[in-house]
PDB file of C-alpha atoms in Angstrom:
ATOM      1  CA  MET A 230       0.779   2.570 -11.165  1.00  0.00           C
ATOM      2  CA  THR A 231       4.402   2.595 -10.020  1.00  0.00           C
ATOM      3  CA  ILE A 232       5.669   3.730 -13.401  1.00  0.00           C
ATOM      4  CA  PHE A 233       2.900   6.309 -13.726  1.00  0.00           C
ATOM      5  CA  ILE A 234       3.772   7.888 -10.369  1.00  0.00           C
ATOM      6  CA  GLN A 235       7.522   7.791 -11.041  1.00  0.00           C
ATOM      7  CA  ALA A 236       6.959   9.449 -14.413  1.00  0.00           C
ATOM      8  CA  LEU A 237       4.969  12.252 -12.803  1.00  0.00           C
ATOM      9  CA  ASP A 238       7.568  12.992 -10.164  1.00  0.00           C
ATOM     10  CA  PHE A 239      10.116  10.563  -8.755  1.00  0.00           C
ATOM     11  CA  ASN A 240       9.964  12.386  -5.415  1.00  0.00           C
ATOM     12  CA  LEU A 241       6.329  11.294  -5.132  1.00  0.00           C
ATOM     13  CA  TRP A 242       7.409   7.681  -5.376  1.00  0.00           C
ATOM     14  CA  ASP A 243       9.978   8.230  -2.613  1.00  0.00           C
ATOM     15  CA  ILE A 244       7.237   9.650  -0.381  1.00  0.00           C
ATOM     16  CA  ILE A 245       5.004   6.634  -1.083  1.00  0.00           C
ATOM     17  CA  ILE A 246       7.720   4.055  -0.396  1.00  0.00           C
ATOM     18  CA  ASP A 247       9.610   5.742   2.449  1.00  0.00           C
ATOM     19  CA  GLY A 248       6.765   7.751   3.919  1.00  0.00           C
ATOM     20  CA  PRO A 249       6.839  11.470   4.550  1.00  0.00           C
ATOM     21  CA  GLU A 250       8.497  12.963   7.549  1.00  0.00           C
ATOM     22  CA  LEU A 251       5.535  14.981   8.743  1.00  0.00           C
ATOM     23  CA  PRO A 252       6.608  17.874  10.995  1.00  0.00           C
ATOM     24  CA  HIS A 253       6.308  17.003  14.679  1.00  0.00           C
ATOM     25  CA  ILE A 254       6.976  18.685  17.974  1.00  0.00           C
ATOM     26  CA  ILE A 255       8.119  16.721  20.995  1.00  0.00           C
ATOM     27  CA  SER A 256       6.928  18.238  24.263  1.00  0.00           C
ATOM     28  CA  GLN A 257       8.963  18.313  27.463  1.00  0.00           C
ATOM     29  CA  GLU A 258       6.966  15.261  28.586  1.00  0.00           C
ATOM     30  CA  GLY A 259       8.150  13.412  25.477  1.00  0.00           C
ATOM     31  CA  ILE A 260       4.774  13.476  23.731  1.00  0.00           C
ATOM     32  CA  LYS A 261       5.029  13.669  19.941  1.00  0.00           C
ATOM     33  CA  THR A 262       2.368  15.816  18.241  1.00  0.00           C
ATOM     34  CA  LEU A 263       1.957  17.268  14.773  1.00  0.00           C
ATOM     35  CA  LYS A 264       3.468  20.702  14.370  1.00  0.00           C
ATOM     36  CA  PRO A 265       1.007  23.547  13.679  1.00  0.00           C
ATOM     37  CA  ARG A 266       0.934  24.489   9.982  1.00  0.00           C
ATOM     38  CA  SER A 267       1.685  28.095  10.822  1.00  0.00           C
ATOM     39  CA  SER A 268       5.132  27.114  12.125  1.00  0.00           C
ATOM     40  CA  TYR A 269       6.250  24.925   9.175  1.00  0.00           C
ATOM     41  CA  THR A 270       9.562  25.733   7.570  1.00  0.00           C
ATOM     42  CA  ASP A 271       9.719  25.899   3.765  1.00  0.00           C
ATOM     43  CA  ASP A 272      11.275  22.419   3.666  1.00  0.00           C
ATOM     44  CA  GLU A 273       8.561  20.970   5.922  1.00  0.00           C
ATOM     45  CA  ARG A 274       5.872  22.610   3.787  1.00  0.00           C
ATOM     46  CA  LYS A 275       7.351  20.985   0.651  1.00  0.00           C
ATOM     47  CA  LYS A 276       7.326  17.528   2.284  1.00  0.00           C
ATOM     48  CA  VAL A 277       3.716  17.914   3.374  1.00  0.00           C
ATOM     49  CA  GLN A 278       2.794  19.125  -0.108  1.00  0.00           C
ATOM     50  CA  LEU A 279       4.509  16.114  -1.728  1.00  0.00           C
ATOM     51  CA  ASN A 280       2.552  13.787   0.545  1.00  0.00           C
ATOM     52  CA  ALA A 281      -0.708  15.508  -0.407  1.00  0.00           C
ATOM     53  CA  LYS A 282       0.184  15.297  -4.097  1.00  0.00           C
ATOM     54  CA  ALA A 283       1.027  11.591  -3.801  1.00  0.00           C
ATOM     55  CA  LYS A 284      -2.246  10.916  -1.969  1.00  0.00           C
ATOM     56  CA  HIS A 285      -4.127  12.777  -4.709  1.00  0.00           C
ATOM     57  CA  VAL A 286      -2.533  10.757  -7.510  1.00  0.00           C
ATOM     58  CA  ILE A 287      -3.368   7.459  -5.813  1.00  0.00           C
ATOM     59  CA  ILE A 288      -6.891   8.432  -4.786  1.00  0.00           C
ATOM     60  CA  CYS A 289      -7.761   9.600  -8.308  1.00  0.00           C
ATOM     61  CA  ALA A 290      -7.133   6.034  -9.518  1.00  0.00           C
ATOM     62  CA  LEU A 291      -9.502   4.416  -6.995  1.00  0.00           C
ATOM     63  CA  ASN A 292     -13.151   3.503  -7.195  1.00  0.00           C
ATOM     64  CA  SER A 293     -15.521   4.405  -4.358  1.00  0.00           C
ATOM     65  CA  ASN A 294     -15.085   1.089  -2.494  1.00  0.00           C
ATOM     66  CA  GLU A 295     -11.307   1.372  -2.548  1.00  0.00           C
ATOM     67  CA  PHE A 296     -11.521   5.040  -1.554  1.00  0.00           C
ATOM     68  CA  ASN A 297     -13.645   4.137   1.471  1.00  0.00           C
ATOM     69  CA  ARG A 298     -11.031   1.546   2.466  1.00  0.00           C
ATOM     70  CA  VAL A 299      -8.149   4.060   2.415  1.00  0.00           C
ATOM     71  CA  SER A 300      -9.882   7.306   3.409  1.00  0.00           C
ATOM     72  CA  PRO A 301      -8.785   7.128   7.075  1.00  0.00           C
ATOM     73  CA  CYS A 302      -5.104   6.962   6.030  1.00  0.00           C
ATOM     74  CA  ALA A 303      -3.062  10.088   6.772  1.00  0.00           C
ATOM     75  CA  THR A 304      -0.148   9.483   4.409  1.00  0.00           C
ATOM     76  CA  ALA A 305       0.402   8.224   0.884  1.00  0.00           C
ATOM     77  CA  LYS A 306       2.536   5.417   2.318  1.00  0.00           C
ATOM     78  CA  GLU A 307      -0.346   4.231   4.519  1.00  0.00           C
ATOM     79  CA  ILE A 308      -2.684   4.251   1.505  1.00  0.00           C
ATOM     80  CA  TRP A 309      -0.181   2.339  -0.643  1.00  0.00           C
ATOM     81  CA  ASP A 310       0.515  -0.224   2.095  1.00  0.00           C
ATOM     82  CA  ARG A 311      -3.202  -0.841   2.652  1.00  0.00           C
ATOM     83  CA  LEU A 312      -3.838  -1.284  -1.078  1.00  0.00           C
ATOM     84  CA  GLU A 313      -0.794  -3.534  -1.400  1.00  0.00           C
ATOM     85  CA  VAL A 314      -2.013  -5.860   1.361  1.00  0.00           C
ATOM     86  CA  THR A 315      -5.529  -5.840  -0.099  1.00  0.00           C
ATOM     87  CA  TYR A 316      -4.463  -6.796  -3.603  1.00  0.00           C
ATOM     88  CA  GLU A 317      -1.239  -8.739  -3.085  1.00  0.00           C
ATOM     89  CA  GLY A 318      -1.830 -10.137   0.381  1.00  0.00           C
ATOM     90  CA  THR A 319       0.545 -10.367   3.291  1.00  0.00           C
ATOM     91  CA  ASN A 320       3.824 -12.270   3.005  1.00  0.00           C
ATOM     92  CA  GLN A 321       2.098 -15.309   4.555  1.00  0.00           C
ATOM     93  CA  VAL A 322      -0.618 -15.194   1.869  1.00  0.00           C
ATOM     94  CA  LYS A 323       2.006 -14.866  -0.875  1.00  0.00           C
ATOM     95  CA  ASP A 324       3.970 -17.841   0.508  1.00  0.00           C
ATOM     96  CA  ALA A 325       0.798 -19.948   0.722  1.00  0.00           C
ATOM     97  CA  LYS A 326      -0.078 -19.126  -2.910  1.00  0.00           C
ATOM     98  CA  ILE A 327       3.432 -20.061  -4.078  1.00  0.00           C
ATOM     99  CA  ASN A 328       3.360 -23.334  -2.109  1.00  0.00           C
ATOM    100  CA  MET A 329      -0.035 -24.199  -3.564  1.00  0.00           C
ATOM    101  CA  LEU A 330       1.170 -23.500  -7.112  1.00  0.00           C
ATOM    102  CA  VAL A 331       4.355 -25.516  -6.608  1.00  0.00           C
ATOM    103  CA  ARG A 332       2.399 -28.526  -5.285  1.00  0.00           C
ATOM    104  CA  CYS A 333      -0.210 -28.354  -8.060  1.00  0.00           C
ATOM    105  CA  TRP A 334       2.205 -27.784 -10.941  1.00  0.00           C
ATOM    106  CA  PRO A 335       2.718 -30.970 -12.963  1.00  0.00           C
ATOM    107  CA  LEU A 336       6.315 -31.962 -13.493  1.00  0.00           C
TER     108      LEU A 336
END
């Protein structure tokens, strides 16, 4: 999947790994909210579009169960992170698998 996405557009991969910088407004009270679409700059619009494109590429590769798992995610990075944990496990799970393999491997 990584190679497929990079081959389509390397900027998509950057959005998935680094996350998009979705346009925000910080109020005088310090509350951070999403900026209205009508006030996006061209650069902000491109970033939002790249995120949508990256989400589309990932979602097209999912079955209905996986889609239901990631549908609440707002960004491609959130989708990727959720799928990564689901299929690879957390770092603790990875370490436990390695330790189990090392102990069970005959010398």
